[in-house]
């Protein structure tokens, strides 16, 4: 399975966590949302790399979340929907 390999936080950029299983890796970026309007999940792929992002207004506080990595898009969407800010 995947394990957390790196964590970084800055007031300007928010939280960034990187996970790896030794072959593939992905990063999760979370940042406090600037307004309360929700944005549906969007996704892009380029070769083996995928990025999905959405504004999660169901969380308190609302956050913008992005998942970037060498994983299937469906997996990235599941990771995005499982982010919790507690």
Tab-separated table of C-alpha atoms in Angstrom:
chain	number	residue	atom	x	y	z
A	1	UNK	CA	0.000	0.000	0.000
A	2	UNK	CA	0.839	3.645	-0.119
A	3	UNK	CA	2.658	5.373	2.732
A	4	UNK	CA	3.169	9.082	3.348
A	5	UNK	CA	6.628	10.055	2.143
A	6	UNK	CA	6.532	13.840	2.590
A	7	UNK	CA	4.478	16.587	4.229
A	8	UNK	CA	4.776	20.346	3.847
A	9	UNK	CA	2.703	23.308	5.032
A	10	UNK	CA	2.870	27.014	4.400
A	11	UNK	CA	0.348	29.738	5.166
A	12	UNK	CA	0.402	30.837	1.511
A	13	UNK	CA	0.150	27.399	-0.146
A	14	UNK	CA	-1.681	25.238	2.403
A	15	UNK	CA	-0.958	21.543	3.009
A	16	UNK	CA	0.847	19.160	0.658
A	17	UNK	CA	1.283	15.445	1.316
A	18	UNK	CA	3.045	12.961	-0.953
A	19	UNK	CA	2.380	9.223	-0.865
A	20	UNK	CA	4.252	6.362	-2.564
A	21	UNK	CA	4.192	2.606	-2.802
A	22	UNK	CA	7.751	2.467	-4.124
A	23	UNK	CA	6.686	2.538	-7.787
A	24	UNK	CA	3.906	5.083	-8.172
A	25	UNK	CA	3.305	8.269	-6.224
A	26	UNK	CA	0.665	10.927	-5.773
A	27	UNK	CA	0.336	14.220	-3.917
A	28	UNK	CA	-2.669	15.752	-2.175
A	29	UNK	CA	-2.894	19.532	-1.928
A	30	UNK	CA	-5.417	21.241	0.374
A	31	UNK	CA	-5.890	24.943	0.884
A	32	UNK	CA	-8.581	26.978	2.623
A	33	UNK	CA	-11.227	27.930	0.056
A	34	UNK	CA	-11.516	31.639	-0.635
A	35	UNK	CA	-15.299	31.622	-1.072
A	36	UNK	CA	-18.153	29.301	-0.192
A	37	UNK	CA	-19.283	28.377	-3.712
A	38	UNK	CA	-18.728	24.722	-4.598
A	39	UNK	CA	-16.940	23.664	-7.766
A	40	UNK	CA	-17.609	20.220	-9.271
A	41	UNK	CA	-14.632	17.883	-9.551
A	42	UNK	CA	-12.544	18.364	-12.692
A	43	UNK	CA	-9.847	16.069	-13.995
A	44	UNK	CA	-7.044	16.098	-16.529
A	45	UNK	CA	-4.602	13.477	-17.748
A	46	UNK	CA	-1.251	13.732	-19.522
A	47	UNK	CA	0.355	10.371	-20.185
A	48	UNK	CA	0.459	8.457	-16.884
A	49	UNK	CA	-0.123	11.584	-14.791
A	50	UNK	CA	-3.593	12.595	-13.619
A	51	UNK	CA	-4.841	15.617	-11.714
A	52	UNK	CA	-8.297	15.988	-10.185
A	53	UNK	CA	-9.455	19.001	-8.225
A	54	UNK	CA	-12.560	20.321	-6.529
A	55	UNK	CA	-13.721	22.750	-3.899
A	56	UNK	CA	-15.072	20.788	-0.927
A	57	UNK	CA	-17.724	22.999	0.684
A	58	UNK	CA	-19.010	20.011	2.677
A	59	UNK	CA	-15.970	20.333	4.962
A	60	UNK	CA	-15.541	22.841	7.785
A	61	UNK	CA	-13.729	24.968	6.824
A	62	UNK	CA	-14.338	24.597	3.066
A	63	UNK	CA	-11.134	23.688	1.204
A	64	UNK	CA	-9.835	23.420	-2.328
A	65	UNK	CA	-8.383	19.942	-2.923
A	66	UNK	CA	-6.163	18.686	-5.739
A	67	UNK	CA	-4.777	15.169	-6.240
A	68	UNK	CA	-1.862	14.782	-8.659
A	69	UNK	CA	-0.076	11.567	-9.474
A	70	UNK	CA	0.595	8.424	-11.425
A	71	UNK	CA	-2.626	6.668	-10.428
A	72	UNK	CA	-5.891	5.875	-12.215
A	73	UNK	CA	-8.311	8.802	-12.440
A	74	UNK	CA	-10.974	6.831	-10.541
A	75	UNK	CA	-8.515	6.306	-7.680
A	76	UNK	CA	-7.623	10.011	-7.648
A	77	UNK	CA	-11.329	10.879	-7.452
A	78	UNK	CA	-11.800	8.491	-4.505
A	79	UNK	CA	-8.838	10.070	-2.706
A	80	UNK	CA	-10.247	13.553	-3.373
A	81	UNK	CA	-13.650	12.612	-1.978
A	82	UNK	CA	-12.102	11.010	1.133
A	83	UNK	CA	-10.089	14.074	2.221
A	84	UNK	CA	-10.998	15.235	5.725
A	85	UNK	CA	-9.647	18.344	7.459
A	86	UNK	CA	-9.909	17.250	11.093
